[in-house]
XYZ file of C-alpha atoms in Angstrom:
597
model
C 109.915 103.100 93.422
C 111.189 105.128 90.485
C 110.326 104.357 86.608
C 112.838 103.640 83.966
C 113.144 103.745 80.211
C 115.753 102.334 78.048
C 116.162 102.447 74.170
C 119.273 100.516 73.134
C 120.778 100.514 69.871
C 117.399 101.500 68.109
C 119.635 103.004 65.155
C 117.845 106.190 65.291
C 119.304 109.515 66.848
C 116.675 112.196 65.385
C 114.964 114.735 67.523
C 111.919 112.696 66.855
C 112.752 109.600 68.665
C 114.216 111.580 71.604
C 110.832 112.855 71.908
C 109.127 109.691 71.392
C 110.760 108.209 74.288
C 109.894 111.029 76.667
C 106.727 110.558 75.689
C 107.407 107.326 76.472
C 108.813 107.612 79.548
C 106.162 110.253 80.732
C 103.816 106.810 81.234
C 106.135 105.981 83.736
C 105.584 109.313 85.673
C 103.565 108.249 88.466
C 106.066 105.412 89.300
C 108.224 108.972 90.368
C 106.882 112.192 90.341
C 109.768 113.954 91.571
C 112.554 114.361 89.079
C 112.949 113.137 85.360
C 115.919 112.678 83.293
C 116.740 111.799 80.143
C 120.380 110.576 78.473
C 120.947 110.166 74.844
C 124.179 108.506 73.368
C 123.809 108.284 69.862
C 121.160 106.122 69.711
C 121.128 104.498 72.979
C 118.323 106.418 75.616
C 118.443 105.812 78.956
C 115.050 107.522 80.762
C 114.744 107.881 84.393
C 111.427 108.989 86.208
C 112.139 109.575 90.158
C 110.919 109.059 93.319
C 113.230 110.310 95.959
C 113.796 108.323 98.640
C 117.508 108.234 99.470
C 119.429 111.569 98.825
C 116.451 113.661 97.375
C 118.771 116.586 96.917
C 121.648 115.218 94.689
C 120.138 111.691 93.758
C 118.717 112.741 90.411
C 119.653 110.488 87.769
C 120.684 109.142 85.236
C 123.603 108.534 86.989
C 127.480 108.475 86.254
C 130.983 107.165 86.500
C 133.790 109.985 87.570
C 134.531 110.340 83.877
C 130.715 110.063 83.211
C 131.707 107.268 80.480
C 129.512 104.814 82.224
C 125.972 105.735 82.907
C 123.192 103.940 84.447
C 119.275 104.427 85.253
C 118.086 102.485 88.379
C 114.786 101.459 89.973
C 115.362 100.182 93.558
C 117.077 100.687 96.702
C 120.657 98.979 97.671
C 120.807 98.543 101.527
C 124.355 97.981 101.385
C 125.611 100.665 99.897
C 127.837 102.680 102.415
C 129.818 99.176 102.917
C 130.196 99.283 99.054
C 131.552 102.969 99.456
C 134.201 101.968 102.176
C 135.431 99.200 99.255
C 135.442 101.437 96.662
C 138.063 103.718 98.264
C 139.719 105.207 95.017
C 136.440 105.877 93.732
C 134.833 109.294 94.494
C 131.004 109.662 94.519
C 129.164 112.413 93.228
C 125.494 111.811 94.935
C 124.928 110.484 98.345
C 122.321 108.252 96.569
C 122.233 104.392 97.391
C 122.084 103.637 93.815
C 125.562 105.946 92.986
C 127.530 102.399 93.874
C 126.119 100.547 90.953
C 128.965 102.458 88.274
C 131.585 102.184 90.729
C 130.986 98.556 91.105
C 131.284 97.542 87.183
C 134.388 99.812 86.652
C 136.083 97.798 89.434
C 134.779 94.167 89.262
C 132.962 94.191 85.276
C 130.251 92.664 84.827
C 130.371 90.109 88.072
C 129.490 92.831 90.926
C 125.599 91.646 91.023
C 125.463 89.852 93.469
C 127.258 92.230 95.849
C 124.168 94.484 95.948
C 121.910 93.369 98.668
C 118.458 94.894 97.764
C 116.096 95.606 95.930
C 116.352 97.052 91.949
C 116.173 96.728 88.315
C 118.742 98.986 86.632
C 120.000 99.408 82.504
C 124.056 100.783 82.714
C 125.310 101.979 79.064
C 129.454 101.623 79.029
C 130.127 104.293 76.653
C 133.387 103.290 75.660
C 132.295 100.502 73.654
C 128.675 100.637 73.527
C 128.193 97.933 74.912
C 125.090 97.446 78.332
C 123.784 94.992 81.023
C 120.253 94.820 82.263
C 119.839 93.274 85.827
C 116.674 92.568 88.151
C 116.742 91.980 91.616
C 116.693 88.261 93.050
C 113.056 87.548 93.710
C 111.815 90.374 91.392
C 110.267 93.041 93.622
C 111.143 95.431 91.046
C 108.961 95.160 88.279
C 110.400 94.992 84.952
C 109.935 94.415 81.116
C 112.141 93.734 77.856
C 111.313 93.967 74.398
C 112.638 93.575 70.834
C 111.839 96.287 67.983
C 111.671 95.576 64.689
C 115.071 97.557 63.860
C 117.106 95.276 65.917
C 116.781 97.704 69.091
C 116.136 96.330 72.672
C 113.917 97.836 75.176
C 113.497 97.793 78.711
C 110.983 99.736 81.157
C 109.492 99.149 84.495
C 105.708 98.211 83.218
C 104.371 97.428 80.028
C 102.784 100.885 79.220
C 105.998 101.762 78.541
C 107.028 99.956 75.680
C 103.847 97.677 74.508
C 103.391 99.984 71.767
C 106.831 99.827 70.062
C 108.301 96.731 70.298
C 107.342 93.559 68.144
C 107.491 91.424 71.227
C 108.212 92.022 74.811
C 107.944 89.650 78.120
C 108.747 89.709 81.686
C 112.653 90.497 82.706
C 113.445 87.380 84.699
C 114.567 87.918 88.133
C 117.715 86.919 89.366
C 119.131 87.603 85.535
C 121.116 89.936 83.566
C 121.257 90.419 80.077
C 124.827 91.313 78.760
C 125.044 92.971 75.200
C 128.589 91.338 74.987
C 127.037 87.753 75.741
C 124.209 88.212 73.344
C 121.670 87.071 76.302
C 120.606 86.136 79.342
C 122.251 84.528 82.106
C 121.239 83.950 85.764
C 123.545 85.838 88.659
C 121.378 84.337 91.396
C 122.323 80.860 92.278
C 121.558 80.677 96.210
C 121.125 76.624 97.129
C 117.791 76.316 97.555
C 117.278 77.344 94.043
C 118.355 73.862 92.779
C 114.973 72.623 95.114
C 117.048 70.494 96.965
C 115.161 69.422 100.446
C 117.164 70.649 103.147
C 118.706 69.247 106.627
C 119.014 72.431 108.729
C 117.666 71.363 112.063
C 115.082 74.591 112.833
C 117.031 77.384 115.409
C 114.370 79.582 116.475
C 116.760 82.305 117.488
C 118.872 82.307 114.340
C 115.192 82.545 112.405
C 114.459 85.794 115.003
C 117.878 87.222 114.477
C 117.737 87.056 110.592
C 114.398 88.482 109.875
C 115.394 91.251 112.335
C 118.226 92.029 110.270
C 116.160 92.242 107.022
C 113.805 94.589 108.798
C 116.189 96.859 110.645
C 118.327 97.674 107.524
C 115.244 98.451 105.632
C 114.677 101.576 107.861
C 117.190 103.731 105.625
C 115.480 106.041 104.212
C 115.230 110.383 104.166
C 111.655 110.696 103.734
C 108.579 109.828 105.788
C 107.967 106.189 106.265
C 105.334 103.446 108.198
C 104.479 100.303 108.085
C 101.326 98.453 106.139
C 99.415 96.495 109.020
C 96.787 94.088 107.996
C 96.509 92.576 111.854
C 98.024 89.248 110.126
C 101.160 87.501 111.624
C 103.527 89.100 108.931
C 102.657 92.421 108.749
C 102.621 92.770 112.948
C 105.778 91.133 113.104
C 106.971 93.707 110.500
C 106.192 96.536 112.954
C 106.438 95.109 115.990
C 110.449 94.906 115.138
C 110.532 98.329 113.359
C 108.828 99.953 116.339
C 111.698 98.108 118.424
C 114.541 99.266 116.684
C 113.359 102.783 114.951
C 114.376 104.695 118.344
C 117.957 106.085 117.195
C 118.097 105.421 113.459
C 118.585 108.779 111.144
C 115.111 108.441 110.080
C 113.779 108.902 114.122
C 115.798 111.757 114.201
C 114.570 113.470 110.956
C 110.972 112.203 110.983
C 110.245 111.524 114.976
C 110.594 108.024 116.964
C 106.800 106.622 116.819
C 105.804 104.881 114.112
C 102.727 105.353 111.842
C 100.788 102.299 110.284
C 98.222 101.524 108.113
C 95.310 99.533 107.230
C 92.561 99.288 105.049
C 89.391 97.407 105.076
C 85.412 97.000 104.376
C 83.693 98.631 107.899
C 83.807 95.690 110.582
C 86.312 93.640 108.441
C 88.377 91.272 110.210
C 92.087 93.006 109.347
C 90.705 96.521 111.062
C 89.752 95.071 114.306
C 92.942 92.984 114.306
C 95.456 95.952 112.988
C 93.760 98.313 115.379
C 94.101 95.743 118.414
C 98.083 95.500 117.466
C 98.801 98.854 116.994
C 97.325 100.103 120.109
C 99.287 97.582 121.625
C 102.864 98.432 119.791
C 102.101 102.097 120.576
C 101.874 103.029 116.566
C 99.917 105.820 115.488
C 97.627 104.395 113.425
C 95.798 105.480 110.269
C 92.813 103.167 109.174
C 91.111 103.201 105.837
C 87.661 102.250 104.738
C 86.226 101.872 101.299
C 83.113 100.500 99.893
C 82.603 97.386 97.929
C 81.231 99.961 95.235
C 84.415 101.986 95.837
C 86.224 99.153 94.992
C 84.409 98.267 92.047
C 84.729 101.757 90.779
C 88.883 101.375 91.083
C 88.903 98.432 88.901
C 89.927 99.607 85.706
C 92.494 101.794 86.981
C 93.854 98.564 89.409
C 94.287 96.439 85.882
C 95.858 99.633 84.025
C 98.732 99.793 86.780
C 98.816 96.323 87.863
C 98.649 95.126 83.998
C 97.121 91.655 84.775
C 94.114 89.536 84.639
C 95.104 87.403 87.185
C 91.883 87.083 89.718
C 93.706 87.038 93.016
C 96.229 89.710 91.994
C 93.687 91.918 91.097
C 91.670 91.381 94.237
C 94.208 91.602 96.672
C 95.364 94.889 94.439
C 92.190 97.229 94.617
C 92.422 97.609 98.696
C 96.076 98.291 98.256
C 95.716 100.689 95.700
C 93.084 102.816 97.265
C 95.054 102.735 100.489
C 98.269 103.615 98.799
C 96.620 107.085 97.407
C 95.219 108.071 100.933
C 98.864 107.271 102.041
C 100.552 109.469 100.273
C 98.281 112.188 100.605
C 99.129 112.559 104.331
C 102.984 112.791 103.065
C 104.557 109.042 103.563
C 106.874 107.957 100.742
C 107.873 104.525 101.477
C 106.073 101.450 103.522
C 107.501 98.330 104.621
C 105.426 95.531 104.513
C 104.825 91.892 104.998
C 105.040 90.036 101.549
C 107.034 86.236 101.030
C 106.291 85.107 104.621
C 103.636 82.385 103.125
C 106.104 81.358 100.121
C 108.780 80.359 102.444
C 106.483 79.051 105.232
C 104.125 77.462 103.842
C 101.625 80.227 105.343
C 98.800 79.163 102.839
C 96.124 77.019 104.310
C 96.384 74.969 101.497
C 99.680 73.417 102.962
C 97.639 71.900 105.887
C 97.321 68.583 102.818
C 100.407 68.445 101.711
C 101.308 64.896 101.809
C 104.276 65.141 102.779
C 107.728 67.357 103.507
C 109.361 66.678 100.206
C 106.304 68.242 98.324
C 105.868 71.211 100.800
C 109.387 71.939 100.409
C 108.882 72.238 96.188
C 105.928 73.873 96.812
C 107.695 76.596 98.531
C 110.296 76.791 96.094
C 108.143 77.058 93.202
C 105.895 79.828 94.775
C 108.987 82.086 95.888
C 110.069 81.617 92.111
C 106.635 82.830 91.117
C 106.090 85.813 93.142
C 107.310 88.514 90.883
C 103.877 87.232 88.814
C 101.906 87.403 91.864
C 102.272 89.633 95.152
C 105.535 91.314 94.069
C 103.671 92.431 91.013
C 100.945 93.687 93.181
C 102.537 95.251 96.111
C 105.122 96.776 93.817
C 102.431 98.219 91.038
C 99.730 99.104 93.293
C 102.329 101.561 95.736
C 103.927 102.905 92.548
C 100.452 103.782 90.885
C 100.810 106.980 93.270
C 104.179 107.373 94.105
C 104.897 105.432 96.911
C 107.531 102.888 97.455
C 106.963 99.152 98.999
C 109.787 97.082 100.553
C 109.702 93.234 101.464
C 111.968 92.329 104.154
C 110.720 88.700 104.021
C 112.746 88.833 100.308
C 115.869 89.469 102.220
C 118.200 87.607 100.176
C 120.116 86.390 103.402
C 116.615 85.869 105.421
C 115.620 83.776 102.929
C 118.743 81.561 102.457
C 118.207 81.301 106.614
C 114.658 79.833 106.269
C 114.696 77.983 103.020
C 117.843 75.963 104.643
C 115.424 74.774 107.283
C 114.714 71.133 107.318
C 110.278 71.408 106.043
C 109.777 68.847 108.405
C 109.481 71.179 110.766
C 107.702 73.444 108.835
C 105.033 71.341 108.321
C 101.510 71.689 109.804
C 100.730 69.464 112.032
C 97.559 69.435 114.206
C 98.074 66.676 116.802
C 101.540 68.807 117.914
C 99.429 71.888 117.522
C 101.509 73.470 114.634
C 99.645 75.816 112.452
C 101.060 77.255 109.439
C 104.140 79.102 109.946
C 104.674 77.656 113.023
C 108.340 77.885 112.708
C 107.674 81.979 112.577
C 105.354 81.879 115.131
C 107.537 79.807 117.556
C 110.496 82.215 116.671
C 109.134 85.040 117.696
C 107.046 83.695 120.600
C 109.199 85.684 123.400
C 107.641 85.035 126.914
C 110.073 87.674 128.668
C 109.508 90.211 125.985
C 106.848 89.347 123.590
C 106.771 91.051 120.153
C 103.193 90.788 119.701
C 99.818 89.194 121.778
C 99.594 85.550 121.478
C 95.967 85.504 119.849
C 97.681 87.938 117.445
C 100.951 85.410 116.710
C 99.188 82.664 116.496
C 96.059 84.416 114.556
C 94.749 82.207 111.452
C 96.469 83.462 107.708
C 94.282 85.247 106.074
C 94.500 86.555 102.643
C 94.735 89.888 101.990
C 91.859 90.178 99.849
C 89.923 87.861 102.621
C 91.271 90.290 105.336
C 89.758 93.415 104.167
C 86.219 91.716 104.047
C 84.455 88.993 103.065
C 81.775 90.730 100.816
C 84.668 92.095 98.943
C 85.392 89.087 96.804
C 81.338 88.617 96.787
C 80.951 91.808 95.807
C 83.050 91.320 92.746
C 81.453 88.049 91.716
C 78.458 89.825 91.720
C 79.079 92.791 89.541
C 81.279 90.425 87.276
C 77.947 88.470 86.999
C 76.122 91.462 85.671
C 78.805 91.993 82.767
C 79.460 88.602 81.240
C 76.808 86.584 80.243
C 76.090 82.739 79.886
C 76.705 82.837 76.665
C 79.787 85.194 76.742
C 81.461 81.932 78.567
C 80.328 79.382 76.415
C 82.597 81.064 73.683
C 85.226 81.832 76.029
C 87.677 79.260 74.554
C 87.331 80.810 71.352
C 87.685 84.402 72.156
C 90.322 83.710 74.953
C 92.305 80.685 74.322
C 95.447 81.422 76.035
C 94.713 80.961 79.452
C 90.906 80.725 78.816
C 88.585 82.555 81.832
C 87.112 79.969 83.480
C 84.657 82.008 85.789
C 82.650 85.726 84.958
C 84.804 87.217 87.403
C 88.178 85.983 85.256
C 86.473 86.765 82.063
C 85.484 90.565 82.885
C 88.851 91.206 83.980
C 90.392 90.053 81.105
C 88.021 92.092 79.111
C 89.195 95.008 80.521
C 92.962 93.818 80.652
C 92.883 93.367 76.647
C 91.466 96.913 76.261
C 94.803 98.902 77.807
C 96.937 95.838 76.487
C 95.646 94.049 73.226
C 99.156 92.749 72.190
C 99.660 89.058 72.154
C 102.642 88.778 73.929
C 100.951 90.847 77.086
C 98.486 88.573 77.370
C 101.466 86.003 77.702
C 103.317 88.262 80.843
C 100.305 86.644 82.771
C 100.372 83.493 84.550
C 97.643 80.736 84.477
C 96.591 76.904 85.261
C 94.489 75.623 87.904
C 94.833 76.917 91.843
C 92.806 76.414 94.530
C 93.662 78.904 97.856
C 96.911 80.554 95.781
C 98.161 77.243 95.078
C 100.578 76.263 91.995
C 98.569 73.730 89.991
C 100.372 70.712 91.101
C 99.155 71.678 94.343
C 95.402 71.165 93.561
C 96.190 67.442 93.306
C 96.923 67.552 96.762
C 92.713 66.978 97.553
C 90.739 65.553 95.334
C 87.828 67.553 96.256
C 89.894 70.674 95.091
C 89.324 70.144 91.890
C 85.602 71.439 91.669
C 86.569 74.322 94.018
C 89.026 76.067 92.308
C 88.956 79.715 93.948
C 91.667 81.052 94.916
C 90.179 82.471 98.052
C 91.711 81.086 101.551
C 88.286 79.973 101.874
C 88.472 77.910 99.289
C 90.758 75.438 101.350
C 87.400 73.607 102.825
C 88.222 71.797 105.860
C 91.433 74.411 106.741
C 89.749 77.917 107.097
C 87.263 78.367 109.929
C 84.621 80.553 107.252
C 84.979 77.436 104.948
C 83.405 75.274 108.042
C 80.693 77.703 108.092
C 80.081 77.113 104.365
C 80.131 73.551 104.164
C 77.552 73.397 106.923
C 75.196 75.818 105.407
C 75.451 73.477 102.501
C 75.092 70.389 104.945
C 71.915 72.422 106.138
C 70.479 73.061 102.734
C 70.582 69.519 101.830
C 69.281 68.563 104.816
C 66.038 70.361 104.548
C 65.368 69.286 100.938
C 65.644 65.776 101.947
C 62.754 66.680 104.540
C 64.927 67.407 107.386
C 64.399 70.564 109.045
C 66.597 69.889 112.040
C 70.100 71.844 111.164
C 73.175 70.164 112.029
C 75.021 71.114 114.350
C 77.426 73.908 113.345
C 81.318 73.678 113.687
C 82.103 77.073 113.382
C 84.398 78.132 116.264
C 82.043 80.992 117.984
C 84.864 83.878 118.011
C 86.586 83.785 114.661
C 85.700 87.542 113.254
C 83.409 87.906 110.933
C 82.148 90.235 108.128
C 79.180 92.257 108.199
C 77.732 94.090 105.345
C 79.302 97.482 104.454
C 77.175 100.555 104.106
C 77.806 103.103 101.350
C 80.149 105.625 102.533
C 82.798 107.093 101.583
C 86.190 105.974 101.410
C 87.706 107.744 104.836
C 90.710 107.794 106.777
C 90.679 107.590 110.630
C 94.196 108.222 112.147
């Protein structure tokens, strides 16, 4: 992932403001710490900080048109871009970079070429000739990205807030799926697939088309010129991730420049349930495989820094964050530039276990719709911000724009969970990829319960941070709450110090207002939590939150059961539900974060 800075029509030119916006622009310089640049026209600035994935030799931008009249700074990566090349045959390229297509592609089709780039990317392009620009952000919004109005009529755009919080009256999230035209005066959307409209769809379910399309999404995110891996939790979507890339990386330019096996990576409390998992799959894809610990103290220790790159208060963001981030610094320290890894699969599934109650296939299919609308809030943000906080780039082959117009076509009926027929969640994924001849993964392993990521890594984790939250914010602290915090008012000690902390690197209204709120219960939207009554005075958004659905949650409600039990003079504990093999977390010691390879 690369940072980028624009400045548009600020109607100052003097040395001053150029320096201004590298300082700017220098906040940006972890997102890539391998090249800046920096274009002025008049008093348009276009800013470009660069991590080199594709073409690090001659990739450096800004980059330009043949007669350099149109210039453009990109964040992203376009997969498609040597079939753009062999259409733009009276065009001649001066980088071999992926993102050198994007000025081709507006001097030949204007404004309209969008939707031709299949990836991932959030770029500003400056016509010269007329001074007039277009802003555009990637379909589901992997790519982070900002805009924001200054007080001399200028517009603003950068890759995270830090970058332009301080100078602009207002600012708010770039929608994805948009692009802003100067000549239009606004927005207007250049994504319009057919599930976007949330109609419920027909498509009887094709396992092998499902197989076929998510094995297209992964295989073409293998370009790259640097070292790679893959992030491996142990889950269903991550091991499906490398399972396929270990499949098809024999032969690809990157085998040949970087070796055939592939490295993974996990990261989790000591005796967590995603390292024994992880470690299980990648001995048995043949991976080499790097694994991670940190401390619950480690973790607590990261905080700050988490909410400074993630910029958000959001509870489940943030946990799920802190494990990333700490593995994404030991990652690049051994040298790996870019990891592909396993987010969407629960949007377009239905992988939560809150979806075991949904009432029916009408409201799991909105459900879906509305959460793959949301995730550029949620684990976009997170995977994106928490990779780029040191350099390293994230990509999402569940977002494949043409994976995801495959599995959002599919009739939710048969996406729905259904015990009696023994379909879990994501059973149509499961099924897909459930090869008897020659199996992509073990079956405990493809048919292993979803756990969330910031369940995965260890159970004490999120107790851990409860704890320590506890110790911050007082009784009293959350009686006032309302008053202090009334957008989007904390409702628990763990919300409350986090947004504490949020407002100290952000105390501008309108980035308190780039974070999502309401009710959830297990990740769900809030129209979800009517879904169970009982919901509604358990609203965590821990997977174990979903009592009666996770196998931990059992184990909860019986201690309860137990405790009630005895103070009503029964000392006989009932008899426990708890399936005797799920994994389980046992208390971390206090070591130091390590990696074991």
């Amino acid at each position: 992932m690369c940072g980028i800075l624009a400045v548009l029509g600020c109607s100052d030119d003097s040395r001053a403001k150029r320096v201004r916006v590298l300082e700017l622009s220098r906040r940006l310089k972890h997102r890539g710490p391998d090249w800046s640049g920096l274009y002025q026209h008049g008093d348009f600035y276009l800013a470009h900080q660069r991590l080199a994935i594709i073409d690090p030799a001659s990739g450096d931008q800004p980059l330009y048109s043949e007669d350099k009249k149109i210039v453009v700074t990109v964040n992203g990566e376009i997969y498609n871009h040597e079939e753009l090349r062999k259409r733009l045959v009276n065009h001649k390229f001066r980088t071999g970079s992926d993102c050198d297509v994007i000025a081709h592609l507006y001097e030949e089709y204007g404004e309209n070429f969008v939707d031709m780039l299949d990836g991932m990317f959030s770029f500003v392009l400056l016509d010269t000739r007329d001074n007039s620009f277009i802003v555009a952000r990637d379909a589901i919004g992997i790519t982070s990205l900002y805009i924001g109005w200054g007080l001399d009529g200028s517009i603003w755009i950068s890759s995270e807030l830090k970058g332009l919080n301080d100078d602009c009256e207002h600012f708010e999230c770039f929608p994805p799926g948009h692009l802003y035209s100067s000549k239009l005066g606004g927005m207007k959307r250049w994504y319009n697939p057919h599930w976007f409209s949330e109609a419920i769809p027909s498509t009887p379910y094709d396992p092998l088309v499902l197989r076929r399309a998510f094995e297209n999404a992964v295989i073409k995110r293998l370009m790259t010129d640097v070292p790679f891996g893959v992030l491996l939790s142990g889950g269903l979507d991550s091991s499906l991730v490398a399972s396929i890339t270990a499949r098809h990386l024999a032969g690809t330019k990157a085998a040949k420049q970087w070796g055939p096996q592939l490295h993974s990576f996990c990261v989790g409390l000591e005796n967590s349930p995603d390292l024994k998992s992880a470690k299980e799959v990648a001995e048995y894809l043949g991976t080499v495989h790097h694994e991670f610990h940190f401390t619950v103290q480690d973790g607590i220790d990261a905080i700050e820094d988490v909410i400074y790159h993630v910029e958000t208060y959001d509870v489940t963001t943030i946990r799920a964050s802190t494990p990333m981030f700490l593995m994404s610094r030991k990652i690049k320290s051994l040298g790996v530039k870019m990891v592909i890894s396993g987010e969407g699969s629960d949007e377009i599934f239905g992988g939560y276990l809150y979806f075991h109650k949904a009432p029916n296939k009408e409201e799991f299919h909105l459900e879906t719709c509305h959460k793959i609308k949301a995730l550029h809030q949620y684990d976009c943000l997170r995977a994106n911000k928490s990779t780029s906080a040191w350099g390293l780039e994230a990509r999402v082959p569940f977002l494949d724009k043409d994976f995801i117009n495959v599995a959002m076509a599919i009739d939710p009926q048969f996406k729905m969970i259904n015990r009696d027929e023994g379909r879990i969640e994501k059973w149509v994924l499961r099924k897909a990829f459930d090869d008897e001849e020659h199996p992509y993964l073990p079956k405990h392993i493809l048919y292993r319960q979803k756990e969330q990521f910031s369940d995965g890594v260890g159970y004490s984790w999120i107790d851990g941070l409860k704890s320590h939250a506890a110790t911050h914010v007082t009784d009293k602290m959350m009686q006032n709450a309302r008053h202090i915090y009334p957008h989007n008012t904390p409702s628990t000690k763990e919300a409350y110090y986090y947004r504490m902390i949020f407002e100290r690197f952000f105390s501008q209204n309108s980035a308190t207002l780039t974070v999502p709120g309401g009710a959830s219960v297990a990740c769900s939207t809030a129209k979800a939590v009517e879904w169970d009554a009982s919901w509604a005075n358990n609203l965590d958004p821990s997977g174990r939150a979903a009592l009666g659905v996770h196998l931990s949650a059992y184990e909860q409600q019986q201690q309860q059961q137990n405790q009630a039990a005895t103070s009503n003079g029964n000392v006989m504990p009932m008899p426990s539900k708890v399936i005797d093999n799920i994994p389980r977390m046992m208390e971390a010691g206090a070591q130091e974060l390590e990696i074991r390879s």
